[in-house]
Short mmCIF file of N, CA and C in Angstrom, two decimals:
data_model
loop_
_atom_site.label_atom_id
_atom_site.label_comp_id
_atom_site.label_asym_id
_atom_site.label_seq_id
_atom_site.Cartn_x
_atom_site.Cartn_y
_atom_site.Cartn_z
N MET A 1 128.78 144.78 -16.93
CA MET A 1 128.86 145.40 -14.78
C MET A 1 128.77 147.38 -15.49
N ALA A 2 129.59 147.57 -16.86
CA ALA A 2 129.71 148.84 -16.02
C ALA A 2 128.11 149.92 -16.75
N LEU A 3 127.79 148.99 -17.80
CA LEU A 3 125.94 148.97 -18.01
C LEU A 3 124.98 148.96 -17.73
N GLU A 4 125.15 148.24 -16.39
CA GLU A 4 124.16 148.87 -15.50
C GLU A 4 124.49 149.37 -14.20
N SER A 5 125.95 149.61 -13.95
CA SER A 5 125.76 150.61 -12.87
C SER A 5 125.58 152.11 -13.70
N LEU A 6 125.58 152.58 -15.29
CA LEU A 6 125.20 152.86 -16.19
C LEU A 6 124.28 153.72 -15.87
N ARG A 7 122.83 152.31 -16.35
CA ARG A 7 121.70 152.76 -16.21
C ARG A 7 121.65 153.33 -14.59
N ALA A 8 122.11 152.61 -13.19
CA ALA A 8 121.67 153.83 -12.41
C ALA A 8 121.72 154.36 -11.95
N GLY A 9 122.64 155.17 -13.40
CA GLY A 9 123.52 156.59 -12.98
C GLY A 9 124.00 156.36 -12.30
N THR A 10 125.04 155.88 -12.19
CA THR A 10 126.63 155.60 -11.33
C THR A 10 127.11 156.51 -12.25
N PRO A 11 128.67 156.71 -12.38
CA PRO A 11 129.45 157.26 -12.86
C PRO A 11 130.65 156.32 -12.59
N VAL A 12 130.34 156.27 -14.30
CA VAL A 12 131.95 155.12 -14.93
C VAL A 12 133.23 155.38 -14.69
N ILE A 13 134.25 155.39 -14.49
CA ILE A 13 135.46 154.79 -15.41
C ILE A 13 135.93 153.10 -15.59
N ILE A 14 136.63 153.22 -17.16
CA ILE A 14 137.13 152.29 -17.24
C ILE A 14 138.01 152.22 -18.25
N SER A 15 138.42 151.58 -18.45
CA SER A 15 139.75 150.95 -19.77
C SER A 15 138.94 151.27 -21.38
N ARG A 16 140.43 152.48 -21.49
CA ARG A 16 139.70 152.58 -22.74
C ARG A 16 140.03 151.34 -24.22
N ASN A 17 140.76 150.12 -23.66
CA ASN A 17 140.36 149.07 -24.72
C ASN A 17 139.26 148.03 -23.81
N SER A 18 138.13 148.95 -23.20
CA SER A 18 137.17 147.69 -23.58
C SER A 18 136.48 148.30 -24.23
N GLY A 19 134.77 147.60 -24.63
CA GLY A 19 133.94 147.38 -25.67
C GLY A 19 133.07 148.91 -25.51
N VAL A 20 132.56 149.12 -24.36
CA VAL A 20 132.11 149.88 -23.42
C VAL A 20 132.77 150.81 -23.90
N ALA A 21 134.00 151.56 -23.73
CA ALA A 21 133.56 152.78 -24.58
C ALA A 21 134.65 152.49 -25.96
N GLU A 22 133.65 152.23 -26.49
CA GLU A 22 133.00 152.42 -27.34
C GLU A 22 132.12 152.37 -28.33
N ALA A 23 131.33 152.47 -27.63
CA ALA A 23 129.39 152.24 -27.42
C ALA A 23 129.33 153.45 -26.71
N ILE A 24 130.09 154.00 -26.11
CA ILE A 24 128.80 155.08 -24.90
C ILE A 24 130.07 156.39 -24.46
N ALA A 25 129.78 156.81 -25.19
CA ALA A 25 130.71 158.63 -25.32
C ALA A 25 131.16 159.35 -24.11
N ASN A 26 129.94 159.12 -23.45
CA ASN A 26 129.84 160.19 -21.64
C ASN A 26 130.94 159.36 -20.79
N LEU A 27 132.03 158.60 -20.93
CA LEU A 27 131.98 158.21 -19.67
C LEU A 27 134.36 158.19 -18.72
N LEU A 28 134.18 158.43 -18.28
CA LEU A 28 135.66 158.69 -17.87
C LEU A 28 136.75 157.06 -18.26
N THR A 29 137.26 157.53 -19.69
CA THR A 29 137.92 156.72 -19.54
C THR A 29 139.69 156.57 -19.39
N VAL A 30 140.58 155.55 -18.96
CA VAL A 30 141.66 155.54 -18.45
C VAL A 30 142.54 154.16 -19.55
N ASP A 31 144.10 154.35 -19.42
CA ASP A 31 144.21 152.98 -18.78
C ASP A 31 144.61 152.63 -17.89
N PHE A 32 144.11 151.14 -18.45
CA PHE A 32 143.79 150.31 -17.19
C PHE A 32 145.27 150.32 -15.89
N TRP A 33 146.63 150.14 -16.65
CA TRP A 33 147.39 150.19 -16.26
C TRP A 33 148.14 151.96 -15.28
N ASP A 34 147.51 152.57 -15.49
CA ASP A 34 147.24 153.94 -14.65
C ASP A 34 147.30 154.15 -13.76
N VAL A 35 147.18 153.92 -12.45
CA VAL A 35 146.36 154.27 -10.99
C VAL A 35 147.03 155.61 -11.30
N ASN A 36 147.80 156.53 -10.94
CA ASN A 36 147.38 157.39 -11.01
C ASN A 36 145.67 158.62 -11.75
N ASP A 37 146.25 157.64 -12.44
CA ASP A 37 144.85 158.46 -13.66
C ASP A 37 144.02 157.91 -13.24
N ILE A 38 143.56 156.68 -13.06
CA ILE A 38 142.91 155.99 -11.93
C ILE A 38 142.50 157.11 -10.48
N ALA A 39 143.23 156.64 -10.27
CA ALA A 39 142.69 157.59 -9.27
C ALA A 39 141.80 159.26 -8.47
N ASP A 40 143.38 159.84 -9.82
CA ASP A 40 143.06 161.60 -10.07
C ASP A 40 140.94 161.45 -10.25
N LYS A 41 141.04 160.87 -11.66
CA LYS A 41 139.18 160.43 -11.85
C LYS A 41 138.76 159.59 -10.72
N MET A 42 138.67 158.52 -9.99
CA MET A 42 138.08 158.78 -8.76
C MET A 42 137.41 159.95 -7.79
N LEU A 43 138.50 160.15 -7.18
CA LEU A 43 138.16 161.41 -7.09
C LEU A 43 137.48 162.80 -7.49
N ALA A 44 138.30 163.46 -8.72
CA ALA A 44 137.21 163.80 -9.67
C ALA A 44 135.67 163.12 -9.31
N VAL A 45 135.30 162.46 -9.93
CA VAL A 45 133.47 162.27 -9.85
C VAL A 45 133.05 162.80 -8.48
N VAL A 46 133.83 162.02 -7.18
CA VAL A 46 133.54 162.05 -6.08
C VAL A 46 132.79 163.30 -6.12
N ASN A 47 133.99 164.61 -5.38
CA ASN A 47 134.99 165.95 -5.31
C ASN A 47 133.78 167.22 -5.68
N ASP A 48 133.55 166.27 -7.30
CA ASP A 48 133.38 167.31 -8.22
C ASP A 48 131.73 166.69 -8.02
N GLY A 49 131.47 167.59 -7.85
CA GLY A 49 129.93 167.52 -8.45
C GLY A 49 128.73 167.40 -9.00
N VAL A 50 129.21 168.76 -10.34
CA VAL A 50 128.95 169.09 -11.30
C VAL A 50 129.96 168.64 -12.31
N LEU A 51 130.28 167.59 -11.91
CA LEU A 51 131.12 166.25 -13.14
C LEU A 51 130.29 165.37 -12.91
N ALA A 52 129.68 164.99 -11.66
CA ALA A 52 129.50 163.63 -11.21
C ALA A 52 127.75 163.75 -11.70
N ARG A 53 127.50 164.64 -11.97
CA ARG A 53 126.20 165.07 -12.21
C ARG A 53 125.46 165.25 -13.48
N GLU A 54 127.30 165.54 -14.70
CA GLU A 54 127.22 166.01 -16.26
C GLU A 54 127.17 164.39 -16.53
N LEU A 55 127.90 164.05 -16.11
CA LEU A 55 128.47 162.35 -15.93
C LEU A 55 126.64 160.98 -16.45
N ARG A 56 126.09 161.08 -15.52
CA ARG A 56 125.28 161.11 -14.92
C ARG A 56 123.46 161.16 -16.25
N GLU A 57 123.57 162.71 -16.38
CA GLU A 57 122.65 162.84 -17.17
C GLU A 57 123.01 162.99 -18.63
N ARG A 58 124.16 163.11 -19.43
CA ARG A 58 124.66 162.63 -20.42
C ARG A 58 124.64 161.50 -21.17
N THR A 59 124.51 160.23 -19.98
CA THR A 59 124.78 158.60 -19.95
C THR A 59 123.08 158.55 -19.74
N SER A 60 122.64 158.86 -19.69
CA SER A 60 121.19 158.57 -19.34
C SER A 60 120.91 159.08 -20.74
N GLU A 61 121.01 160.28 -21.42
CA GLU A 61 120.17 160.25 -22.60
C GLU A 61 120.87 159.77 -23.90
N GLU A 62 122.64 159.70 -23.94
CA GLU A 62 122.74 158.04 -24.16
C GLU A 62 122.10 156.99 -23.89
N LEU A 63 121.69 156.56 -23.59
CA LEU A 63 121.15 155.29 -23.26
C LEU A 63 119.70 155.04 -23.40
N ARG A 64 119.05 156.86 -23.84
CA ARG A 64 117.57 156.67 -24.23
C ARG A 64 117.47 156.53 -25.45
N ASP A 65 118.94 157.26 -26.10
CA ASP A 65 118.30 157.26 -27.35
C ASP A 65 117.70 155.98 -28.06
N LEU A 66 117.10 155.09 -29.60
CA LEU A 66 116.41 154.39 -29.47
C LEU A 66 117.11 153.38 -30.18
N ARG A 67 118.99 153.77 -30.51
CA ARG A 67 119.75 153.02 -31.15
C ARG A 67 120.73 152.26 -30.43
N LEU A 68 120.40 152.91 -29.02
CA LEU A 68 120.81 152.50 -27.46
C LEU A 68 120.66 151.94 -27.19
N GLY A 69 119.59 150.52 -27.26
CA GLY A 69 118.12 149.35 -26.92
C GLY A 69 118.86 148.51 -26.23
N VAL A 70 118.54 148.18 -24.95
CA VAL A 70 118.82 147.76 -24.09
C VAL A 70 119.60 146.24 -24.67
N ASP A 71 119.86 145.90 -26.20
CA ASP A 71 120.69 144.93 -26.97
C ASP A 71 122.16 146.19 -27.43
N GLU A 72 121.47 146.73 -27.63
CA GLU A 72 122.15 147.79 -28.09
C GLU A 72 123.87 148.43 -28.15
N PRO A 73 124.30 148.03 -27.89
CA PRO A 73 125.21 148.31 -26.27
C PRO A 73 126.35 147.61 -26.44
N ALA A 74 125.37 145.76 -26.13
CA ALA A 74 126.17 144.43 -26.61
C ALA A 74 125.97 144.01 -27.50
N ARG A 75 126.07 144.69 -28.31
CA ARG A 75 126.14 144.28 -29.73
C ARG A 75 127.41 144.62 -30.52
N LEU A 76 126.78 145.74 -29.90
CA LEU A 76 128.07 146.70 -29.88
C LEU A 76 129.57 146.59 -29.40
N THR A 77 129.71 146.04 -28.72
CA THR A 77 131.23 145.56 -27.44
C THR A 77 131.43 144.48 -28.67
N SER A 78 130.42 143.26 -28.81
CA SER A 78 130.48 141.91 -29.86
C SER A 78 131.13 142.46 -31.14
N GLU A 79 130.55 143.15 -31.77
CA GLU A 79 131.35 143.79 -32.81
C GLU A 79 133.00 143.98 -33.22
N THR A 80 133.08 144.85 -31.80
CA THR A 80 134.62 145.35 -31.67
C THR A 80 135.30 145.02 -30.76
N TYR A 81 134.43 143.13 -30.44
CA TYR A 81 135.47 142.74 -30.07
C TYR A 81 136.03 141.74 -31.49
N ALA A 82 135.48 141.14 -32.37
CA ALA A 82 135.19 141.14 -33.87
C ALA A 82 136.09 141.72 -34.80
N ALA A 83 135.67 143.40 -34.36
CA ALA A 83 136.43 143.62 -35.71
C ALA A 83 138.15 143.43 -35.23
N ALA A 84 138.73 143.47 -32.82
CA ALA A 84 140.23 142.91 -32.33
C ALA A 84 140.08 141.81 -33.35
N VAL A 85 140.00 140.99 -33.41
CA VAL A 85 140.61 139.96 -33.63
C VAL A 85 140.18 139.59 -34.33
N ASP A 86 139.92 140.37 -35.58
CA ASP A 86 139.81 139.81 -37.74
C ASP A 86 141.44 139.98 -37.66
#
């Protein structure tokens, strides 16, 4: 879901433990249990147009990078999960 949102130009806040966080650099990351940090980052994106625009632009650049083609983020996520269970 995060990658689809990114491709649609939506800024994403994601858990630091997510495989997507390993594949995409221009995300806001949080600890899943830190509701205050999640709320702060949500408000920052909603209230700061410059931040939202920067996240959209930088993520779009990352997704256009050839190494992050349609299948590459899924492959990187899969590798991250595989490494975690080894």
